[in-house]
Short mmCIF file of C-alpha atoms in Angstrom, two decimals:
data_model
loop_
_atom_site.label_atom_id
_atom_site.label_comp_id
_atom_site.label_asym_id
_atom_site.label_seq_id
_atom_site.Cartn_x
_atom_site.Cartn_y
_atom_site.Cartn_z
CA MET A 28 4.58 14.72 41.75
CA SER A 29 3.40 17.23 39.23
CA ALA A 30 -0.28 17.48 38.51
CA ILE A 31 -1.44 16.03 35.19
CA ALA A 32 -3.12 18.56 32.92
CA LEU A 33 -6.80 18.08 32.14
CA PRO A 34 -6.32 17.37 28.40
CA ASP A 35 -3.88 14.59 29.28
CA VAL A 36 -6.37 13.03 31.70
CA LEU A 37 -9.07 13.21 29.03
CA THR A 38 -6.72 11.65 26.46
CA ILE A 39 -5.99 8.74 28.77
CA VAL A 40 -9.67 8.24 29.59
CA LEU A 41 -10.87 8.50 25.99
CA THR A 42 -8.18 6.28 24.43
CA GLY A 43 -8.62 3.80 27.29
CA LEU A 44 -12.35 3.68 26.63
CA GLY A 45 -11.66 3.31 22.89
CA LEU A 46 -9.36 0.35 23.55
CA LEU A 47 -12.15 -1.26 25.61
CA PHE A 48 -14.41 -1.01 22.56
CA PHE A 49 -11.70 -2.60 20.40
CA LEU A 50 -11.40 -5.39 22.96
CA ALA A 51 -15.17 -5.93 22.96
CA GLY A 52 -15.20 -5.98 19.15
CA THR A 53 -12.38 -8.52 19.08
CA VAL A 54 -14.13 -10.74 21.62
CA GLY A 55 -17.29 -10.50 19.51
CA LEU A 56 -15.35 -11.38 16.37
CA LEU A 57 -13.93 -14.46 18.05
CA ARG A 58 -17.02 -15.61 19.95
CA PHE A 59 -20.04 -14.83 17.77
CA PRO A 60 -21.38 -17.77 15.77
CA ASP A 61 -21.79 -16.50 12.18
CA THR A 62 -20.42 -13.91 9.73
CA PHE A 63 -23.27 -11.44 10.21
CA SER A 64 -23.13 -11.16 13.98
CA ARG A 65 -19.33 -11.02 13.77
CA LEU A 66 -19.60 -8.11 11.35
CA HIS A 67 -22.05 -6.47 13.70
CA ALA A 68 -19.57 -6.75 16.56
CA LEU A 69 -16.70 -5.45 14.45
CA THR A 70 -18.35 -2.48 12.78
CA LYS A 71 -20.16 -1.18 15.84
CA ALA A 72 -17.36 -1.60 18.34
CA ASP A 73 -14.41 -0.65 16.16
CA ASN A 74 -15.96 2.51 14.76
CA VAL A 75 -16.78 3.82 18.22
CA GLY A 76 -13.42 2.56 19.47
CA LEU A 77 -11.48 4.34 16.75
CA GLY A 78 -13.62 7.44 17.23
CA LEU A 79 -12.76 7.56 20.94
CA VAL A 80 -9.06 6.97 20.26
CA ALA A 81 -9.11 9.69 17.60
CA LEU A 82 -10.85 12.06 19.98
CA GLY A 83 -8.32 11.31 22.69
CA VAL A 84 -5.36 11.80 20.34
CA ALA A 85 -6.96 14.95 18.90
CA LEU A 86 -6.63 16.58 22.32
CA GLN A 87 -2.85 16.28 21.91
CA ALA A 88 -2.80 17.91 18.46
CA GLU A 89 -0.70 21.04 18.24
CA THR A 90 -2.00 22.51 15.00
CA TRP A 91 -5.33 22.63 13.16
CA GLY A 92 -3.68 20.68 10.36
CA GLN A 93 -2.97 17.76 12.67
CA LEU A 94 -6.53 17.91 13.95
CA ALA A 95 -7.89 17.81 10.40
CA ARG A 96 -5.70 14.82 9.55
CA ILE A 97 -6.84 12.87 12.61
CA ALA A 98 -10.46 13.61 11.69
CA LEU A 99 -9.80 12.52 8.10
CA VAL A 100 -8.28 9.24 9.27
CA TRP A 101 -11.35 8.55 11.38
CA VAL A 102 -13.84 9.42 8.62
CA LEU A 103 -11.96 7.35 6.02
CA ALA A 104 -11.73 4.35 8.34
CA LEU A 105 -15.43 4.72 9.12
CA VAL A 106 -16.41 4.79 5.45
CA ALA A 107 -14.06 1.92 4.59
CA ALA A 108 -15.36 -0.21 7.48
CA GLY A 109 -18.96 0.42 6.42
CA LEU A 110 -18.20 -0.49 2.81
CA VAL A 111 -16.23 -3.62 3.67
CA ALA A 112 -18.95 -4.79 6.07
CA GLN A 113 -21.54 -4.47 3.27
CA LEU A 114 -19.35 -6.33 0.77
CA VAL A 115 -18.44 -9.13 3.20
CA ALA A 116 -22.09 -9.51 4.21
CA ARG A 117 -23.18 -9.74 0.57
CA ALA A 118 -20.46 -12.29 -0.19
CA ALA A 119 -21.57 -14.31 2.84
CA LEU A 120 -25.22 -14.17 1.65
CA VAL A 121 -24.26 -15.41 -1.82
CA ASP A 122 -22.12 -18.11 -0.24
CA ARG A 123 -25.02 -19.28 1.94
CA ARG A 124 -27.43 -19.33 -1.00
CA LEU A 125 -24.98 -21.37 -3.07
CA ARG A 126 -24.57 -23.90 -0.29
CA GLY A 127 -28.16 -23.64 0.48
CA MET B 6 6.95 1.65 28.01
CA THR B 7 8.26 2.04 24.45
CA VAL B 8 10.47 -1.02 24.99
CA LEU B 9 7.35 -3.01 25.85
CA PHE B 10 5.63 -1.69 22.70
CA ASP B 11 8.65 -2.64 20.57
CA LEU B 12 8.81 -6.12 22.06
CA VAL B 13 5.09 -6.70 21.41
CA LEU B 14 5.55 -5.37 17.87
CA CYS B 15 8.50 -7.72 17.25
CA ALA B 16 6.50 -10.66 18.59
CA LEU B 17 3.52 -9.77 16.37
CA MET B 18 5.82 -9.46 13.35
CA LEU B 19 7.31 -12.90 13.95
CA LEU B 20 3.89 -14.47 14.61
CA ALA B 21 2.41 -12.96 11.45
CA ALA B 22 5.42 -14.14 9.43
CA LEU B 23 5.15 -17.67 10.85
CA ALA B 24 1.39 -17.75 10.23
CA ALA B 25 1.95 -16.57 6.65
CA ILE B 26 4.39 -19.35 5.77
CA GLY B 27 2.95 -22.09 7.99
CA GLY B 28 -0.76 -21.30 7.62
CA ARG B 29 -3.26 -23.65 6.08
CA GLY B 30 -4.54 -22.44 2.76
CA LEU B 31 -3.30 -19.79 0.37
CA PHE B 32 -6.00 -17.27 1.29
CA ARG B 33 -5.11 -17.40 4.98
CA ALA B 34 -1.41 -17.15 4.15
CA THR B 35 -2.09 -14.03 2.07
CA VAL B 36 -4.12 -12.39 4.85
CA PHE B 37 -1.26 -13.00 7.28
CA PHE B 38 1.22 -11.68 4.72
CA VAL B 39 -0.71 -8.38 4.67
CA ALA B 40 -0.83 -8.32 8.48
CA TYR B 41 2.92 -8.97 8.48
CA GLY B 42 3.46 -6.04 6.09
CA ILE B 43 1.51 -3.71 8.38
CA THR B 44 3.54 -4.72 11.44
CA VAL B 45 6.75 -4.22 9.43
CA ALA B 46 5.54 -0.75 8.39
CA LEU B 47 4.92 0.06 12.07
CA ALA B 48 8.43 -1.16 12.87
CA TRP B 49 9.88 1.22 10.25
CA VAL B 50 7.94 4.06 11.88
CA ARG B 51 9.47 3.11 15.22
CA LEU B 52 12.93 3.19 13.59
CA GLY B 53 12.23 6.69 12.28
CA ALA B 54 12.24 5.60 8.61
CA ILE B 55 8.91 7.11 7.61
CA ASP B 56 9.68 6.89 3.87
CA VAL B 57 10.30 3.16 4.09
CA ALA B 58 7.21 2.73 6.29
CA LEU B 59 5.04 4.46 3.69
CA ALA B 60 6.48 2.32 0.91
CA GLU B 61 6.07 -0.88 2.93
CA ALA B 62 2.45 -0.11 3.85
CA ALA B 63 1.46 1.00 0.35
CA ILE B 64 3.45 -1.42 -1.80
CA GLY B 65 4.64 -4.23 0.50
CA ALA B 66 1.38 -4.83 2.34
CA GLY B 67 -1.26 -3.15 0.19
CA LEU B 68 -0.32 -3.69 -3.42
CA THR B 69 1.55 -6.98 -3.08
CA GLY B 70 -1.25 -8.30 -0.87
CA LEU B 71 -3.76 -7.32 -3.53
CA LEU B 72 -1.70 -9.06 -6.25
CA LEU B 73 -1.51 -12.22 -4.14
CA LEU B 74 -5.25 -12.12 -3.36
CA GLY B 75 -5.92 -11.77 -7.09
CA ALA B 76 -3.69 -14.77 -7.77
CA VAL B 77 -5.49 -16.85 -5.12
CA ALA B 78 -8.90 -15.95 -6.59
CA ARG B 79 -7.66 -16.80 -10.09
CA LEU B 80 -6.36 -20.17 -8.94
CA ARG B 81 -9.71 -20.91 -7.30
CA ARG B 82 -11.67 -19.90 -10.40
CA ALA B 83 -9.44 -22.13 -12.49
CA GLY B 84 -10.23 -25.00 -10.10
CA ALA B 85 -6.59 -25.49 -9.16
CA PRO B 86 -6.05 -27.79 -6.19
CA GLU B 87 -4.89 -26.07 -3.00
CA PHE B 88 -1.30 -27.16 -3.08
CA PRO B 89 0.22 -27.45 0.37
CA VAL B 90 1.81 -24.22 1.58
CA ARG B 91 3.95 -26.15 4.04
CA ALA B 92 7.54 -25.37 3.19
CA GLY B 93 9.90 -28.22 2.43
CA LEU B 94 13.07 -28.75 4.41
CA VAL B 95 15.44 -27.47 1.73
CA PRO B 96 13.63 -24.12 1.11
CA ALA B 97 13.25 -23.68 4.87
CA LEU B 98 16.97 -24.23 5.41
CA ALA B 99 17.84 -21.93 2.51
CA ALA B 100 15.56 -19.18 3.87
CA ALA B 101 16.99 -19.61 7.36
CA GLY B 102 20.48 -19.36 5.87
CA VAL B 103 19.63 -16.12 4.06
CA ALA B 104 18.02 -14.69 7.21
CA GLY B 105 21.04 -15.68 9.29
CA ALA B 106 23.50 -14.21 6.80
CA THR B 107 21.48 -10.96 6.59
CA GLY B 108 21.42 -10.66 10.37
CA TRP B 109 25.16 -11.36 10.57
CA VAL B 110 25.91 -8.66 7.99
CA ALA B 111 23.52 -6.19 9.65
CA LEU B 112 25.28 -6.65 12.99
CA ARG B 113 28.71 -6.19 11.40
CA VAL B 114 27.96 -2.91 9.59
CA PRO B 115 30.51 -0.48 11.04
CA GLY B 116 29.26 2.64 12.79
CA ALA B 117 25.68 3.37 13.74
CA GLY B 118 25.21 6.37 11.45
CA GLY B 119 25.53 4.61 8.11
CA LEU B 120 25.98 7.07 5.27
CA TRP B 121 23.83 9.66 7.04
CA THR B 122 26.62 12.23 7.42
CA GLU B 123 27.83 11.87 3.81
CA ALA B 124 24.28 12.23 2.49
CA GLY B 125 23.68 15.17 4.82
CA GLU B 126 26.81 16.99 3.59
CA ALA B 127 25.82 16.60 -0.05
CA LEU B 128 22.17 17.44 0.61
CA PRO B 129 22.44 21.20 -0.20
CA LEU B 130 23.73 20.25 -3.67
CA SER B 131 20.91 17.78 -4.35
CA GLY B 132 18.09 20.26 -4.97
CA VAL B 133 15.77 18.69 -2.40
CA GLU B 134 15.58 18.76 1.40
CA ASN B 135 14.45 15.18 2.05
CA PRO B 136 17.64 13.07 2.21
CA VAL B 137 15.75 9.95 1.07
CA THR B 138 14.54 11.70 -2.10
CA ALA B 139 18.04 13.11 -2.61
CA VAL B 140 19.46 9.57 -2.57
CA LEU B 141 16.70 8.05 -4.71
CA LEU B 142 16.52 10.69 -7.42
CA ASN B 143 19.94 12.28 -7.38
CA PHE B 144 22.82 10.37 -5.78
CA ARG B 145 21.51 6.96 -6.83
CA ALA B 146 19.29 8.03 -9.72
CA TRP B 147 20.54 5.03 -11.72
CA ASP B 148 18.88 2.59 -9.34
CA THR B 149 15.56 4.41 -9.47
CA LEU B 150 15.66 4.70 -13.26
CA LEU B 151 16.28 0.96 -13.60
CA GLU B 152 13.58 0.24 -11.00
CA SER B 153 11.02 2.18 -13.02
CA ILE B 154 11.99 0.17 -16.12
CA VAL B 155 11.76 -3.11 -14.17
CA LEU B 156 8.22 -2.16 -13.17
CA LEU B 157 7.32 -1.65 -16.83
CA ALA B 158 8.96 -4.96 -17.74
CA ALA B 159 6.84 -6.70 -15.09
CA LEU B 160 3.67 -5.37 -16.69
CA LEU B 161 4.86 -6.51 -20.12
CA ALA B 162 5.46 -9.98 -18.67
CA VAL B 163 1.92 -10.05 -17.27
CA TRP B 164 0.46 -8.92 -20.59
CA ALA B 165 2.51 -11.57 -22.37
CA LEU B 166 0.37 -14.16 -20.59
CA ALA B 167 -2.64 -13.17 -22.71
CA ARG B 168 -3.54 -15.43 -25.61
CA GLU B 169 -3.68 -14.06 -29.12
CA GLU B 170 -7.50 -13.91 -29.25
CA GLU B 171 -7.63 -12.17 -25.85
CA TRP B 172 -5.49 -9.29 -27.01
CA GLU B 173 -8.49 -7.32 -28.29
CA ALA B 174 -10.19 -7.40 -24.87
CA PRO B 175 -9.87 -4.78 -22.13
CA VAL B 176 -7.40 -5.53 -19.32
CA GLY B 177 -8.51 -7.28 -16.17
CA PRO B 178 -11.29 -9.68 -15.32
CA PRO B 179 -14.94 -8.78 -15.99
CA LEU B 180 -16.06 -6.78 -12.97
CA HIS B 181 -19.56 -6.69 -11.56
CA ALA B 182 -20.71 -3.90 -9.30
CA ARG B 183 -24.33 -3.08 -8.54
CA PRO B 184 -25.21 0.31 -10.01
CA GLY B 185 -25.95 2.67 -7.14
CA GLY B 186 -24.51 0.19 -4.62
CA VAL B 187 -22.17 0.92 -1.73
CA LEU B 188 -19.07 0.24 -3.81
CA GLU B 189 -20.13 2.86 -6.34
CA GLY B 190 -20.86 5.35 -3.56
CA MET B 191 -17.40 4.72 -2.12
CA ALA B 192 -15.83 5.03 -5.54
CA ARG B 193 -17.38 8.48 -5.91
CA LEU B 194 -16.45 9.60 -2.39
CA LEU B 195 -12.86 8.39 -2.21
CA PRO B 196 -11.10 9.63 -5.40
CA PRO B 197 -11.18 13.37 -4.55
CA VAL B 198 -9.55 12.63 -1.17
CA GLY B 199 -7.20 10.03 -2.66
CA ILE B 200 -6.04 12.29 -5.47
CA VAL B 201 -5.24 15.09 -3.01
CA VAL B 202 -3.34 12.67 -0.76
CA GLY B 203 -1.45 11.13 -3.71
CA VAL B 204 -0.41 14.46 -5.19
CA PHE B 205 0.51 15.76 -1.73
CA LEU B 206 2.77 12.73 -1.13
CA VAL B 207 4.63 13.38 -4.39
CA TRP B 208 5.00 17.11 -3.73
CA ALA B 209 5.94 16.59 -0.08
CA GLY B 210 8.63 14.09 -1.13
CA ALA B 211 11.02 16.98 -1.87
CA SER B 212 11.17 18.09 1.75
CA GLN B 213 9.56 15.40 3.92
CA PRO B 214 8.61 11.70 3.74
CA GLY B 215 6.77 10.87 0.53
CA GLY B 216 7.64 10.52 -3.13
CA ALA B 217 6.67 9.15 -6.52
CA PHE B 218 6.28 5.52 -5.43
CA GLN B 219 4.10 6.27 -2.41
CA GLY B 220 2.01 8.87 -4.20
CA GLY B 221 1.75 6.69 -7.30
CA THR B 222 0.45 3.77 -5.24
CA VAL B 223 -2.28 5.93 -3.69
CA LEU B 224 -3.29 7.19 -7.15
CA ALA B 225 -3.29 3.61 -8.48
CA ALA B 226 -5.61 2.61 -5.62
CA VAL B 227 -7.94 5.49 -6.50
CA GLY B 228 -8.06 4.35 -10.12
CA LEU B 229 -8.62 0.74 -9.10
CA ILE B 230 -11.57 1.50 -6.85
CA ALA B 231 -13.18 3.55 -9.62
CA ALA B 232 -12.57 0.65 -12.02
CA LEU B 233 -13.94 -1.94 -9.57
CA ALA B 234 -17.13 0.09 -9.23
CA GLY B 235 -17.44 0.26 -13.01
CA LEU B 236 -17.14 4.04 -13.09
CA VAL B 237 -14.23 4.07 -15.54
CA ALA B 238 -13.88 1.90 -18.61
CA LEU B 239 -10.87 -0.41 -18.56
CA PRO B 240 -8.39 0.25 -21.36
CA ARG B 241 -7.17 -2.21 -23.96
CA PRO B 242 -3.46 -3.01 -23.81
CA ASP B 243 -2.96 -1.44 -27.25
CA SER B 244 -4.43 1.91 -26.16
CA GLY B 245 -2.02 4.61 -27.27
CA SER B 246 -2.70 7.06 -24.47
CA TRP B 247 -2.26 4.39 -21.79
CA ARG B 248 0.99 3.20 -23.35
CA THR B 249 2.20 6.80 -23.33
CA ALA B 250 1.32 7.08 -19.65
CA LEU B 251 3.16 3.82 -18.92
CA ALA B 252 6.33 4.82 -20.73
CA ALA B 253 6.35 8.53 -19.82
CA GLY B 254 8.11 8.11 -16.46
CA PRO B 255 11.14 6.08 -17.57
CA ALA B 256 11.29 8.07 -20.85
CA VAL B 257 11.31 11.49 -19.17
CA PHE B 258 13.76 10.17 -16.58
CA LEU B 259 16.10 9.08 -19.38
CA LEU B 260 15.66 12.37 -21.26
CA VAL B 261 16.31 14.49 -18.18
CA GLY B 262 19.21 12.22 -17.27
CA ALA B 263 20.65 12.52 -20.78
CA SER B 264 20.30 16.31 -20.70
CA GLY B 265 22.67 16.09 -17.75
CA LEU B 266 25.30 15.03 -20.32
CA ALA B 267 25.50 18.64 -21.51
CA LEU B 268 25.86 19.81 -17.91
CA GLY B 269 28.38 17.33 -16.58
CA GLY B 270 27.37 13.72 -17.14
CA LEU B 271 24.60 11.17 -17.52
CA LEU B 272 22.10 11.48 -14.64
CA LEU B 273 24.17 14.25 -13.07
CA PHE B 274 21.95 17.10 -11.94
CA PRO B 275 23.76 20.45 -11.43
CA PRO B 276 22.68 22.02 -8.09
CA ASP B 277 20.97 25.05 -9.68
CA TRP B 278 18.79 22.87 -11.90
CA ALA B 279 18.44 19.84 -9.68
CA LYS B 280 15.14 20.77 -8.03
CA ALA B 281 13.36 21.44 -11.33
CA MET B 282 14.84 18.33 -12.95
CA ILE B 283 13.95 16.08 -10.01
CA LEU B 284 10.40 17.44 -9.81
CA THR B 285 9.89 16.93 -13.55
CA VAL B 286 11.08 13.34 -13.27
CA GLU B 287 8.93 12.73 -10.18
CA VAL B 288 5.73 14.02 -11.80
CA PHE B 289 6.05 11.77 -14.85
CA LEU B 290 7.35 8.89 -12.76
CA THR B 291 4.25 9.14 -10.55
CA LEU B 292 2.00 9.00 -13.60
CA SER B 293 3.76 5.90 -14.91
CA ILE B 294 3.96 4.19 -11.52
CA ALA B 295 0.24 4.76 -10.88
CA ALA B 296 -0.72 3.44 -14.32
CA THR B 297 1.67 0.46 -14.15
CA LEU B 298 0.64 -0.61 -10.64
CA ALA B 299 -3.08 -0.35 -11.42
CA LEU B 300 -2.68 -2.36 -14.64
CA LEU B 301 -0.50 -4.94 -12.83
CA VAL B 302 -3.32 -5.53 -10.34
CA LEU B 303 -5.93 -5.80 -13.10
CA GLY B 304 -3.83 -8.39 -14.91
CA PRO B 305 -3.75 -9.46 -18.56
CA PRO B 306 -6.63 -8.70 -20.92
CA GLN B 307 -9.53 -11.14 -20.60
CA PRO B 308 -12.39 -11.49 -23.03
CA ARG B 309 -15.88 -10.63 -21.74
CA ARG B 310 -18.60 -13.14 -22.42
CA MET B 311 -21.16 -11.84 -24.86
CA PRO B 312 -24.36 -10.88 -23.02
#
């Protein structure tokens, strides 16, 4: 048995933790009653989840370029998730008012 | 461990495909179609075909999904009844037959390497280092040239749907975005990143996965988000500069291909010139692909109601 290097341990812990957040977000998406609380579950949990996964994977990066790309993926996903949450919430508001 | 991952991926692919064709409602079917495209792109990554994965994610899932979503929204606005998506017996049997025949052929292809060795041997003569780009823009340049013309023809077909009195209007539906809203913020933040990524994909295509189609799709997405946020004015279909952009790719491709006549034959690129010729074609092809895809998504010109 060879010892596992510290970065590898951290990668496993961080990505594992990130997956837990994804799981929690998915459970929230499935179980919460309306669009707004579902969005809340998704945006909070997934952003942290992806951040933890990105952090864990970043520890395995071999070059600064790879590191920058992982960071870019995370930032873009974060911005996109925030935007989509806003748009979906507004659409849901309009929908509710129309049915209203 | 990777076998487990592949099995889960295959299962997800099949489930998404089944949900897309058996799902209730067109909107749901479209969402599952996009999910299916993403799982297929992942499968291509697992098979080591990064070029195909990029194309599938950008065009198969992203752009086609967007076109279908647009069609669903249009049908709803027009008050069309939700026709049942449930497939009839005959189409189902026909599709199963095609799938079976494809699988049978795929299993009977001799040798595991395909044309890899032949392409690899000719690669030094192609002017590029990425074998996929070498095939697309040199060995099988005909196919790519015709593809770029088909894309243009598709846009012409979409524009042909416009009525005479609509022809004066800008392309696409009237778009409403709140000034200073999140969409506008996003549309100011994303284009610089998107343009760099798009141009990088085209440039990288010579030596690593990427190319005109992938880069063009990213650039089209950048243009679309700026248009959705109301930051750029939508062109009219008779705009001269836009028509030039649409035709530039196929036209330059034909010109460069014809100049090969003096050097050996139509669409034959001599090794010393191949890199420059291919890059020239790719640059203009990217411009045309980006413009064509963005205008395809926006659809035919539609008159705005007078305020």
